[in-house]
XYZ file of C-alpha atoms in Angstrom:
236
model
C -127.256 -11.996 -67.086
C -127.668 -10.002 -70.231
C -130.158 -7.329 -71.042
C -132.306 -9.726 -73.452
C -132.790 -12.206 -71.009
C -136.297 -13.225 -69.582
C -135.884 -13.337 -65.836
C -138.338 -16.223 -64.448
C -140.726 -14.783 -61.623
C -142.980 -16.714 -59.400
C -146.003 -14.735 -58.106
C -146.591 -16.388 -54.157
C -150.222 -15.594 -53.299
C -151.402 -14.534 -56.640
C -154.984 -14.598 -56.635
C -154.931 -12.122 -53.469
C -155.210 -8.255 -54.349
C -151.539 -7.413 -54.229
C -151.405 -10.435 -56.431
C -153.020 -10.206 -58.987
C -151.670 -6.844 -59.341
C -148.038 -7.933 -59.605
C -149.159 -10.451 -62.302
C -150.949 -7.815 -64.219
C -147.957 -5.415 -63.945
C -145.205 -8.304 -64.546
C -146.975 -9.907 -67.174
C -146.163 -6.836 -69.729
C -142.772 -6.800 -68.640
C -140.290 -7.202 -71.670
C -137.606 -8.958 -69.155
C -140.069 -11.197 -67.058
C -141.541 -14.625 -67.520
C -144.257 -15.532 -65.396
C -143.157 -19.201 -64.485
C -145.061 -20.036 -61.201
C -148.775 -18.569 -60.198
C -149.757 -20.255 -56.442
C -152.773 -19.897 -54.799
C -154.141 -21.877 -52.209
C -158.203 -21.142 -53.391
C -157.473 -21.569 -56.789
C -155.127 -23.878 -57.478
C -155.735 -26.018 -60.741
C -157.728 -22.802 -62.168
C -156.951 -20.297 -65.135
C -156.210 -17.220 -63.865
C -158.576 -15.810 -66.269
C -161.128 -18.031 -64.919
C -161.153 -16.201 -61.743
C -159.994 -12.326 -63.116
C -161.788 -11.793 -66.046
C -159.896 -8.745 -66.944
C -156.538 -10.976 -67.139
C -158.207 -12.628 -70.366
C -155.895 -12.933 -73.485
C -152.882 -12.769 -71.415
C -150.878 -15.774 -71.683
C -150.475 -16.653 -68.150
C -149.825 -20.395 -66.553
C -152.463 -21.486 -64.447
C -152.889 -21.381 -60.539
C -151.453 -23.870 -58.770
C -150.698 -24.721 -54.972
C -148.003 -23.528 -52.514
C -145.218 -25.597 -52.425
C -141.545 -24.492 -52.102
C -140.362 -27.594 -53.726
C -142.144 -26.507 -56.793
C -140.996 -22.982 -57.202
C -137.385 -24.290 -56.661
C -135.905 -24.699 -60.390
C -138.551 -23.075 -62.244
C -138.108 -19.254 -60.732
C -134.970 -17.278 -60.239
C -137.235 -14.515 -58.431
C -139.824 -15.014 -56.242
C -142.960 -12.329 -55.459
C -144.614 -13.475 -52.293
C -147.968 -11.989 -51.442
C -148.961 -14.041 -48.782
C -150.078 -12.029 -45.682
C -148.175 -11.601 -42.299
C -146.630 -14.772 -40.743
C -148.541 -17.306 -43.329
C -145.397 -17.151 -45.799
C -142.507 -16.721 -43.363
C -141.268 -20.086 -43.580
C -142.005 -20.489 -46.942
C -139.751 -17.400 -47.872
C -136.716 -18.793 -45.611
C -136.995 -22.340 -47.832
C -136.791 -20.474 -51.441
C -133.945 -17.974 -49.726
C -132.308 -21.230 -48.821
C -132.705 -23.011 -52.208
C -131.139 -19.754 -53.787
C -134.654 -18.238 -55.047
C -134.287 -14.384 -54.512
C -137.474 -13.098 -52.655
C -139.635 -9.725 -52.889
C -141.557 -10.093 -49.859
C -144.776 -8.037 -49.671
C -146.022 -8.697 -46.088
C -144.511 -7.398 -42.730
C -142.667 -10.866 -41.979
C -138.937 -9.195 -43.013
C -139.615 -5.424 -42.472
C -138.274 -5.690 -39.074
C -134.610 -5.657 -37.714
C -135.508 -7.024 -34.615
C -137.109 -10.081 -33.850
C -138.240 -8.915 -30.288
C -140.097 -6.341 -32.063
C -141.759 -8.415 -34.246
C -142.897 -10.970 -31.631
C -144.412 -8.097 -29.995
C -146.055 -6.600 -32.873
C -147.382 -9.839 -34.485
C -147.501 -11.972 -31.213
C -145.695 -15.189 -32.219
C -142.154 -16.054 -32.770
C -140.064 -15.118 -36.080
C -139.364 -18.595 -37.830
C -136.315 -17.367 -39.459
C -134.642 -14.694 -36.729
C -131.523 -15.022 -38.539
C -132.644 -13.812 -42.538
C -133.943 -10.373 -40.449
C -131.161 -8.380 -40.297
C -129.994 -9.234 -44.128
C -133.069 -8.315 -45.912
C -133.169 -4.865 -47.164
C -136.346 -2.520 -46.280
C -137.913 -1.982 -50.238
C -137.919 1.965 -50.045
C -136.123 2.260 -52.998
C -135.313 6.067 -52.977
C -132.575 5.409 -50.038
C -132.087 2.007 -50.222
C -131.237 1.592 -54.018
C -127.997 0.531 -53.772
C -128.402 -2.472 -51.583
C -131.205 -3.891 -53.064
C -129.046 -4.151 -56.012
C -127.386 -7.050 -54.232
C -130.354 -8.014 -51.925
C -131.683 -11.806 -51.832
C -134.403 -11.006 -49.858
C -136.390 -7.454 -50.042
C -139.011 -6.336 -47.507
C -141.215 -4.327 -49.373
C -142.404 -1.228 -47.334
C -146.102 -1.535 -45.898
C -148.615 1.281 -47.419
C -148.764 4.003 -44.847
C -144.723 4.041 -43.614
C -144.142 4.257 -47.749
C -146.267 7.664 -47.982
C -144.919 8.945 -44.662
C -141.107 7.896 -44.974
C -141.102 9.845 -48.538
C -142.020 12.742 -47.032
C -140.558 12.450 -43.924
C -136.979 11.133 -44.432
C -135.449 14.025 -46.858
C -136.676 16.482 -44.684
C -134.661 14.589 -41.408
C -131.622 13.822 -43.298
C -131.501 17.729 -44.242
C -132.088 18.588 -40.490
C -135.109 20.684 -41.732
C -137.820 19.084 -39.259
C -137.539 18.681 -35.341
C -138.026 14.881 -35.351
C -140.272 15.309 -32.078
C -142.926 16.742 -33.519
C -143.834 14.122 -35.899
C -147.706 13.544 -36.567
C -148.515 11.160 -39.377
C -152.262 11.446 -40.050
C -152.929 9.240 -43.168
C -156.071 7.596 -44.671
C -156.523 4.050 -46.405
C -159.113 2.758 -48.894
C -161.002 -0.525 -47.957
C -158.677 -2.822 -50.208
C -155.999 -2.004 -47.944
C -157.902 -4.265 -45.612
C -157.285 -7.083 -47.966
C -159.581 -9.597 -50.077
C -160.992 -11.643 -47.141
C -165.020 -10.558 -46.060
C -165.366 -8.565 -43.302
C -168.280 -6.772 -41.721
C -166.675 -3.399 -41.123
C -165.259 -3.909 -44.731
C -168.928 -3.698 -46.563
C -170.689 -1.483 -48.245
C -173.027 -0.603 -46.167
C -170.619 0.026 -43.449
C -168.085 2.000 -45.425
C -170.075 4.089 -47.966
C -169.566 7.605 -47.266
C -167.946 6.545 -43.970
C -165.179 7.487 -42.005
C -163.764 5.849 -38.977
C -160.424 5.778 -36.912
C -158.689 2.780 -36.039
C -155.808 0.986 -34.063
C -154.908 4.249 -32.496
C -152.287 3.778 -30.340
C -151.210 0.359 -31.338
C -150.799 0.275 -35.452
C -148.743 -2.343 -36.571
C -147.475 0.070 -38.998
C -145.900 2.193 -36.266
C -142.541 0.596 -35.206
C -141.802 0.171 -38.595
C -141.606 3.747 -39.533
C -139.605 4.496 -36.050
C -137.187 1.966 -37.658
C -136.097 3.736 -40.215
C -136.851 7.232 -39.212
C -134.207 6.058 -35.895
C -131.999 4.677 -38.012
C -131.770 8.080 -40.079
C -131.179 9.948 -37.132
C -129.026 7.627 -35.556
C -130.850 7.591 -32.586
C -134.152 6.160 -31.429
C -137.780 8.427 -32.229
C -141.098 7.824 -30.947
C -144.009 9.296 -33.681
C -147.596 9.964 -33.256
C -149.478 8.072 -35.882
């Protein structure tokens, strides 16, 4: 593809926090044409009607999520749907020849059994798990260039792995001593309303959650174990 050609990109789940941020960034990219924006909640509405800060940007309206509406209109899809919601849609897009960058955790695990343990359901497209490239570009840049499916790392794993993997690869850290102590803001809980994310609950507050069973732990252990060449358990 010549450098002056624009890549047609669909953003699936474009009205969520990650989706609208992807739209904002890509809307000014010189080699990207945003061709499809999907939103189950706002199908048929203009983006600026929902997000006023996007006014003045030439964007297609939100439309319903149907893989057949994306096929033929985009070479690449950015999937911003929650875990397990877009898994089957992504598989359909891949089958139709659309490259997918998945922001959820649906394709981060190489092992379908680990996905089942973590999310409580069978993976609907286990044949794609081995193919998906973990999207930490600092360590998988070569594989990402040719990938049909990119599994974008989670927030906590991104921070932890960028710090740990260089030390591990240079044998500068004892792997059994790893403790990850991480903090997250409320936008990490996504856009859906919940009592524990209300302003009155979180303002000047601080709490631990999912201690001992956080879904990002096996993701971090997978990547660190791959770098070590042996299984490792860590404390998060």
